[in-house]
Amino acid sequence: QVDLVESGGGSVQAGESLKLSCVASGATYSSYCWGWFRQAPGKEREPVAAIDSTGGTSYADSLKGRFTVSRDSAKNTLFLQMSSLEPEDTGMYVCAAVRAHFVNEGGNCRLPWAYSGQGTQVTVSS
């Protein structure tokens, strides 16, 4: 069982930045692919970013250049640095993991997410 706990969400103005964190237990970064997806009211779930066991990363095309995914393996923590936030970025950001070695395009891993946290809310106002 993999447990994921997110933090760092909040309410910001457009143009500001936020850094989300996700602490993982029950799995090692060497065996898993990790990432983030987001869910906004009335919208489909949207992939955001992923990072694999080799450090390879993948992003949703619309978010490239503004979002950066990273990890601290020693602390079992995944991060999502978000800059130049827009109202359209509002949503619940959820940390996820799957036992897979590599990312796929578009902010996904090569297998569907197997584990996910409860999420942290991000609200961006104009």
Coordinates of N, CA, C and O in Angstrom, one line a residue:
Q1 N 0.8 -1.2 0.0 CA 0.0 0.0 0.0 C 0.9 1.3 0.0 O 1.8 1.3 0.7
V2 N 0.6 2.2 -0.9 CA 1.3 3.4 -1.0 C 0.4 4.5 -0.5 O -0.8 4.7 -0.9
D3 N 0.8 5.3 0.5 CA 0.1 6.4 1.0 C 0.7 7.7 0.5 O 1.9 7.9 0.6
L4 N -0.1 8.7 0.1 CA 0.4 9.9 -0.4 C -0.4 11.0 0.3 O -1.6 11.0 0.3
V5 N 0.3 12.0 0.8 CA -0.3 13.1 1.5 C 0.2 14.4 0.9 O 1.4 14.7 0.9
E6 N -0.7 15.2 0.3 CA -0.3 16.5 -0.4 C -0.4 17.7 0.6 O -1.2 17.6 1.6
S7 N 0.3 18.7 0.3 CA 0.2 20.0 1.0 C 0.7 21.1 0.1 O 1.3 20.9 -0.9
G8 N 0.4 22.3 0.6 CA 0.9 23.5 -0.1 C -0.1 24.2 -1.0 O 0.3 25.3 -1.5
G9 N -1.3 23.7 -1.1 CA -2.3 24.5 -1.9 C -2.7 25.7 -1.1 O -2.3 26.0 0.0
G10 N -3.5 26.6 -1.8 CA -3.9 27.8 -1.2 C -4.6 28.7 -2.3 O -4.8 28.3 -3.4
S11 N -4.9 29.9 -1.9 CA -5.5 30.9 -2.7 C -4.5 32.0 -3.1 O -3.9 32.6 -2.2
V12 N -4.3 32.2 -4.4 CA -3.3 33.2 -4.8 C -3.9 34.0 -5.9 O -5.0 33.7 -6.5
Q13 N -3.2 35.1 -6.2 CA -3.6 36.0 -7.4 C -2.9 35.5 -8.6 O -1.9 34.8 -8.6
A14 N -3.6 35.8 -9.8 CA -3.0 35.4 -11.0 C -1.6 36.0 -11.1 O -1.3 37.1 -10.7
G15 N -0.7 35.2 -11.7 CA 0.7 35.6 -11.8 C 1.6 35.2 -10.7 O 2.9 35.2 -10.8
E16 N 1.0 34.8 -9.6 CA 1.8 34.3 -8.4 C 2.2 32.9 -8.6 O 1.9 32.2 -9.5
S17 N 3.0 32.4 -7.6 CA 3.5 31.0 -7.6 C 3.1 30.3 -6.4 O 2.8 30.8 -5.3
L18 N 3.1 29.0 -6.5 CA 2.9 28.0 -5.4 C 3.7 26.8 -5.6 O 4.0 26.4 -6.7
K19 N 4.1 26.2 -4.5 CA 4.9 24.9 -4.5 C 4.1 23.9 -3.7 O 3.9 24.1 -2.5
L20 N 3.7 22.9 -4.4 CA 3.0 21.8 -3.8 C 4.0 20.7 -3.4 O 5.0 20.5 -4.0
S21 N 3.7 20.0 -2.3 CA 4.5 18.9 -1.8 C 3.6 17.6 -1.6 O 2.4 17.7 -1.4
C22 N 4.2 16.5 -1.8 CA 3.6 15.2 -1.6 C 4.5 14.2 -0.9 O 5.5 13.9 -1.5
V23 N 4.2 13.8 0.3 CA 5.0 12.9 1.1 C 4.5 11.5 0.8 O 3.3 11.2 1.0
A24 N 5.3 10.6 0.5 CA 4.9 9.2 0.1 C 5.5 8.3 1.2 O 6.6 8.4 1.7
S25 N 4.7 7.2 1.5 CA 5.1 6.2 2.3 C 4.7 4.8 1.7 O 3.7 4.8 1.0
G26 N 5.5 3.8 1.9 CA 5.1 2.5 1.4 C 5.7 2.2 0.0 O 5.4 1.1 -0.5
A27 N 6.5 3.1 -0.5 CA 7.1 2.8 -1.8 C 8.4 3.5 -1.9 O 8.6 4.5 -1.2
T28 N 9.2 3.1 -2.8 CA 10.5 3.8 -3.1 C 10.5 4.4 -4.4 O 9.9 3.9 -5.4
Y29 N 11.2 5.5 -4.5 CA 11.2 6.2 -5.8 C 11.9 5.4 -6.9 O 11.7 5.7 -8.1
S30 N 12.8 4.5 -6.5 CA 13.5 3.7 -7.5 C 12.6 2.8 -8.3 O 13.0 2.3 -9.4
S31 N 11.4 2.5 -7.8 CA 10.6 1.5 -8.5 C 9.3 2.1 -9.1 O 8.5 1.4 -9.7
Y32 N 9.0 3.4 -8.8 CA 7.8 4.0 -9.1 C 7.9 5.2 -10.0 O 8.9 5.9 -10.1
C33 N 6.8 5.4 -10.7 CA 6.7 6.7 -11.5 C 5.7 7.5 -10.7 O 4.7 7.0 -10.2
W34 N 5.9 8.8 -10.5 CA 5.2 9.7 -9.7 C 4.7 10.9 -10.5 O 5.3 11.3 -11.5
G35 N 3.6 11.5 -10.0 CA 3.2 12.7 -10.7 C 2.0 13.4 -10.0 O 1.6 13.1 -8.9
W36 N 1.4 14.3 -10.8 CA 0.3 15.1 -10.4 C -0.8 15.1 -11.5 O -0.4 15.2 -12.7
F37 N -2.0 15.1 -11.1 CA -3.1 15.4 -12.0 C -4.0 16.4 -11.2 O -3.9 16.6 -10.0
R38 N -4.9 17.1 -12.0 CA -5.8 18.0 -11.3 C -7.2 17.8 -11.8 O -7.4 17.3 -12.9
Q39 N -8.1 18.3 -11.0 CA -9.5 18.1 -11.2 C -10.2 19.4 -10.9 O -10.1 19.9 -9.7
A40 N -10.9 20.0 -11.8 CA -11.6 21.2 -11.6 C -13.1 20.9 -11.7 O -13.5 20.0 -12.4
P41 N -14.0 21.6 -11.0 CA -15.4 21.4 -11.0 C -15.9 21.5 -12.4 O -15.6 22.5 -13.2
G42 N -16.7 20.5 -12.8 CA -17.3 20.5 -14.2 C -16.3 20.2 -15.3 O -16.7 20.2 -16.5
K43 N -15.1 19.8 -15.0 CA -14.1 19.5 -16.0 C -13.6 18.1 -15.8 O -13.6 17.5 -14.7
E44 N -13.0 17.5 -16.8 CA -12.4 16.2 -16.7 C -11.1 16.2 -16.0 O -10.4 17.3 -16.0
R45 N -10.7 15.1 -15.4 CA -9.4 15.1 -14.8 C -8.3 15.3 -15.8 O -8.4 14.8 -17.0
E46 N -7.3 16.1 -15.5 CA -6.3 16.5 -16.4 C -4.9 16.2 -15.9 O -4.6 16.5 -14.7
P47 N -4.1 15.5 -16.7 CA -2.7 15.2 -16.2 C -2.0 16.5 -16.2 O -2.2 17.4 -16.9
V48 N -1.0 16.6 -15.2 CA -0.2 17.8 -15.0 C 1.2 17.5 -15.3 O 1.8 18.1 -16.3
A49 N 1.8 16.6 -14.6 CA 3.3 16.3 -14.7 C 3.6 15.0 -14.1 O 2.9 14.5 -13.2
A50 N 4.7 14.4 -14.6 CA 5.1 13.1 -14.0 C 6.7 13.0 -14.0 O 7.3 13.7 -14.8
I51 N 7.2 12.2 -13.1 CA 8.6 12.0 -13.0 C 8.9 10.6 -12.7 O 8.2 10.0 -11.9
D52 N 9.9 10.0 -13.4 CA 10.1 8.5 -13.3 C 11.3 8.2 -12.5 O 12.0 9.1 -12.0
S53 N 11.6 7.0 -12.4 CA 12.7 6.5 -11.6 C 14.1 6.9 -12.1 O 15.1 7.0 -11.3
T54 N 14.2 7.3 -13.3 CA 15.5 7.8 -13.9 C 15.6 9.3 -13.8 O 16.6 9.9 -14.1
G55 N 14.5 10.0 -13.3 CA 14.5 11.4 -13.2 C 13.9 12.1 -14.5 O 13.8 13.3 -14.6
G56 N 13.5 11.3 -15.4 CA 12.8 11.8 -16.6 C 11.5 12.4 -16.2 O 10.8 12.0 -15.3
T57 N 11.1 13.5 -16.9 CA 9.9 14.2 -16.6 C 9.0 14.3 -17.9 O 9.5 14.2 -19.0
S58 N 7.8 14.6 -17.6 CA 6.8 14.8 -18.7 C 5.8 15.7 -18.2 O 5.4 15.7 -17.0
Y59 N 5.3 16.6 -19.1 CA 4.3 17.6 -18.7 C 3.2 17.7 -19.7 O 3.4 17.4 -20.9
A60 N 2.0 18.1 -19.2 CA 1.0 18.5 -20.1 C 1.4 19.6 -21.0 O 2.1 20.5 -20.5
D61 N 1.1 19.5 -22.3 CA 1.7 20.5 -23.2 C 1.3 21.9 -22.8 O 2.1 22.9 -23.0
S62 N 0.1 22.1 -22.3 CA -0.3 23.5 -22.0 C 0.4 24.1 -20.7 O 0.3 25.3 -20.5
L63 N 1.1 23.2 -20.0 CA 1.7 23.7 -18.8 C 3.2 23.8 -18.8 O 3.9 24.2 -17.9
K64 N 3.8 23.3 -20.0 CA 5.3 23.4 -20.1 C 5.8 24.8 -20.0 O 5.2 25.7 -20.5
G65 N 6.8 24.9 -19.2 CA 7.4 26.2 -19.0 C 6.9 27.0 -17.8 O 7.6 27.9 -17.3
R66 N 5.8 26.5 -17.2 CA 5.2 27.2 -16.0 C 5.3 26.3 -14.8 O 5.4 26.7 -13.7
F67 N 5.2 25.0 -15.1 CA 5.2 24.0 -13.9 C 6.5 23.2 -14.0 O 6.9 22.8 -15.1
T68 N 7.0 22.8 -12.8 CA 8.2 22.0 -12.7 C 8.0 20.9 -11.7 O 7.7 21.2 -10.5
V69 N 8.1 19.7 -12.1 CA 8.0 18.5 -11.1 C 9.4 18.1 -10.7 O 10.3 18.1 -11.5
S70 N 9.5 17.8 -9.4 CA 10.8 17.3 -8.9 C 10.6 16.4 -7.7 O 9.5 16.3 -7.2
R71 N 11.6 15.8 -7.2 CA 11.5 14.9 -6.1 C 12.7 15.0 -5.2 O 13.8 15.4 -5.6
D72 N 12.5 14.7 -3.9 CA 13.6 14.5 -3.0 C 13.6 13.1 -2.5 O 12.8 12.8 -1.6
S73 N 14.3 12.2 -3.1 CA 14.2 10.8 -2.8 C 14.6 10.5 -1.3 O 14.0 9.6 -0.7
A74 N 15.5 11.3 -0.8 CA 15.9 11.0 0.6 C 14.7 11.3 1.6 O 14.6 10.7 2.7
K75 N 13.9 12.2 1.2 CA 12.7 12.6 2.0 C 11.4 12.0 1.5 O 10.3 12.3 2.1
N76 N 11.5 11.2 0.5 CA 10.3 10.6 -0.1 C 9.2 11.6 -0.4 O 8.0 11.4 -0.1
T77 N 9.7 12.7 -1.0 CA 8.8 13.8 -1.2 C 8.8 14.2 -2.7 O 9.9 14.3 -3.3
L78 N 7.6 14.5 -3.2 CA 7.5 14.9 -4.6 C 7.0 16.4 -4.5 O 6.3 16.8 -3.6
F79 N 7.5 17.2 -5.5 CA 7.1 18.6 -5.5 C 6.5 19.0 -6.9 O 6.8 18.3 -7.9
L80 N 5.7 20.0 -6.8 CA 5.3 20.7 -8.0 C 5.4 22.2 -7.9 O 4.6 22.8 -7.1
Q81 N 6.3 22.8 -8.5 CA 6.5 24.2 -8.5 C 5.7 24.8 -9.6 O 5.9 24.5 -10.8
M82 N 4.8 25.7 -9.3 CA 3.9 26.3 -10.2 C 4.1 27.8 -10.3 O 4.1 28.4 -9.2
S83 N 4.3 28.3 -11.4 CA 4.6 29.8 -11.5 C 3.6 30.4 -12.6 O 3.0 29.7 -13.3
S84 N 3.6 31.7 -12.5 CA 2.7 32.4 -13.4 C 1.3 31.8 -13.5 O 0.7 31.5 -14.5
L85 N 0.8 31.6 -12.3 CA -0.5 30.9 -12.2 C -1.6 31.7 -12.8 O -1.7 33.0 -12.8
E86 N -2.6 31.0 -13.4 CA -3.7 31.6 -14.1 C -5.0 31.1 -13.5 O -5.0 30.0 -12.9
P87 N -6.1 31.8 -13.6 CA -7.4 31.3 -13.0 C -7.7 30.0 -13.5 O -8.4 29.2 -12.8
E88 N -7.3 29.6 -14.8 CA -7.6 28.3 -15.3 C -6.9 27.2 -14.6 O -7.2 26.0 -14.9
D89 N -5.9 27.5 -13.8 CA -5.2 26.5 -13.1 C -5.9 26.1 -11.8 O -5.5 25.2 -11.1
T90 N -7.0 26.8 -11.5 CA -7.8 26.4 -10.3 C -8.2 25.0 -10.3 O -8.7 24.5 -11.3
G91 N -8.1 24.3 -9.2 CA -8.6 22.9 -9.1 C -8.0 22.2 -7.9 O -7.2 22.7 -7.2
M92 N -8.4 20.9 -7.8 CA -7.8 20.1 -6.8 C -6.6 19.4 -7.4 O -6.7 18.7 -8.5
Y93 N -5.4 19.5 -6.8 CA -4.2 18.9 -7.3 C -3.9 17.6 -6.5 O -3.8 17.7 -5.3
V94 N -3.8 16.5 -7.2 CA -3.7 15.2 -6.6 C -2.3 14.6 -7.0 O -2.0 14.6 -8.2
C95 N -1.7 14.1 -6.0 CA -0.4 13.4 -6.1 C -0.7 11.9 -6.4 O -1.7 11.3 -5.9
A96 N 0.0 11.3 -7.4 CA -0.3 9.9 -7.8 C 1.0 9.1 -8.0 O 2.0 9.7 -8.2
A97 N 0.8 7.8 -8.0 CA 2.0 7.0 -8.2 C 1.6 5.6 -8.9 O 0.4 5.2 -8.7
V98 N 2.5 5.0 -9.6 CA 2.3 3.7 -10.2 C 3.6 3.0 -10.3 O 4.6 3.7 -10.5
R99 N 3.6 1.7 -10.1 CA 4.8 1.0 -10.2 C 5.2 0.8 -11.7 O 4.8 -0.2 -12.4
A100 N 5.9 1.8 -12.2 CA 6.3 1.8 -13.6 C 7.6 2.6 -13.6 O 7.8 3.5 -12.9
H101 N 8.5 2.2 -14.6 CA 9.8 2.9 -14.6 C 9.9 4.2 -15.4 O 10.7 5.0 -15.1
F102 N 9.0 4.4 -16.3 CA 9.2 5.5 -17.2 C 7.9 6.4 -17.4 O 6.8 5.9 -17.3
V103 N 8.1 7.6 -17.7 CA 7.0 8.5 -18.0 C 6.6 8.3 -19.4 O 7.3 7.7 -20.3
N104 N 5.4 8.8 -19.7 CA 4.9 8.9 -21.0 C 4.6 10.3 -21.4 O 4.9 11.2 -20.6
E105 N 4.2 10.6 -22.6 CA 4.0 12.0 -22.9 C 2.8 12.6 -22.3 O 2.0 11.9 -21.7
G106 N 2.7 13.9 -22.2 CA 1.5 14.6 -21.7 C 1.3 14.6 -20.2 O 0.2 14.8 -19.7
G107 N 2.4 14.4 -19.5 CA 2.3 14.4 -18.0 C 1.8 13.1 -17.4 O 1.3 13.2 -16.2
N108 N 2.0 12.0 -18.0 CA 1.6 10.7 -17.5 C 2.8 9.8 -17.4 O 3.8 10.0 -17.9
C109 N 2.5 8.7 -16.6 CA 3.4 7.6 -16.6 C 3.0 6.6 -17.6 O 1.9 6.7 -18.2
R110 N 3.8 5.6 -17.9 CA 3.5 4.6 -19.0 C 2.3 3.7 -18.6 O 1.8 2.9 -19.4
L111 N 2.0 3.6 -17.3 CA 0.8 2.9 -16.8 C -0.1 3.8 -16.1 O 0.3 4.8 -15.6
P112 N -1.4 3.4 -16.1 CA -2.4 4.3 -15.3 C -2.0 4.4 -13.9 O -1.4 3.5 -13.3
W113 N -2.4 5.5 -13.2 CA -2.1 5.7 -11.8 C -2.7 4.6 -11.0 O -3.9 4.3 -11.2
A114 N -2.0 4.1 -10.0 CA -2.5 3.0 -9.2 C -2.8 3.6 -7.8 O -3.7 3.0 -7.1
Y115 N -2.2 4.6 -7.4 CA -2.4 5.2 -6.1 C -2.5 6.7 -6.2 O -1.9 7.3 -7.1
S116 N -3.3 7.3 -5.3 CA -3.5 8.8 -5.3 C -3.8 9.3 -3.9 O -4.3 8.5 -3.1
G117 N -3.5 10.5 -3.7 CA -3.8 11.1 -2.4 C -5.2 11.8 -2.4 O -5.9 11.6 -3.3
Q118 N -5.4 12.5 -1.3 CA -6.7 13.2 -1.2 C -6.7 14.5 -2.0 O -7.8 15.1 -2.3
G119 N -5.6 15.1 -2.3 CA -5.5 16.3 -3.0 C -5.3 17.5 -2.2 O -5.6 17.5 -1.0
T120 N -4.9 18.6 -2.8 CA -4.7 19.9 -2.2 C -5.3 21.0 -3.1 O -5.0 20.9 -4.3
Q121 N -6.2 21.8 -2.6 CA -6.9 22.8 -3.4 C -6.0 24.0 -3.8 O -5.4 24.6 -2.9
V122 N -6.1 24.3 -5.1 CA -5.4 25.5 -5.6 C -6.5 26.4 -6.2 O -7.2 26.0 -7.0
T123 N -6.5 27.7 -5.7 CA -7.5 28.6 -6.2 C -6.7 29.9 -6.7 O -6.0 30.5 -5.9
V124 N -6.9 30.2 -8.0 CA -6.2 31.4 -8.6 C -7.3 32.4 -9.0 O -8.1 32.1 -9.8
S125 N -7.2 33.6 -8.4 CA -8.1 34.6 -8.8 C -7.5 35.7 -9.7 O -6.3 35.9 -9.6
S126 N -8.3 36.3 -10.5 CA -7.8 37.3 -11.4 C -7.8 38.6 -10.8 O -8.3 38.9 -9.8

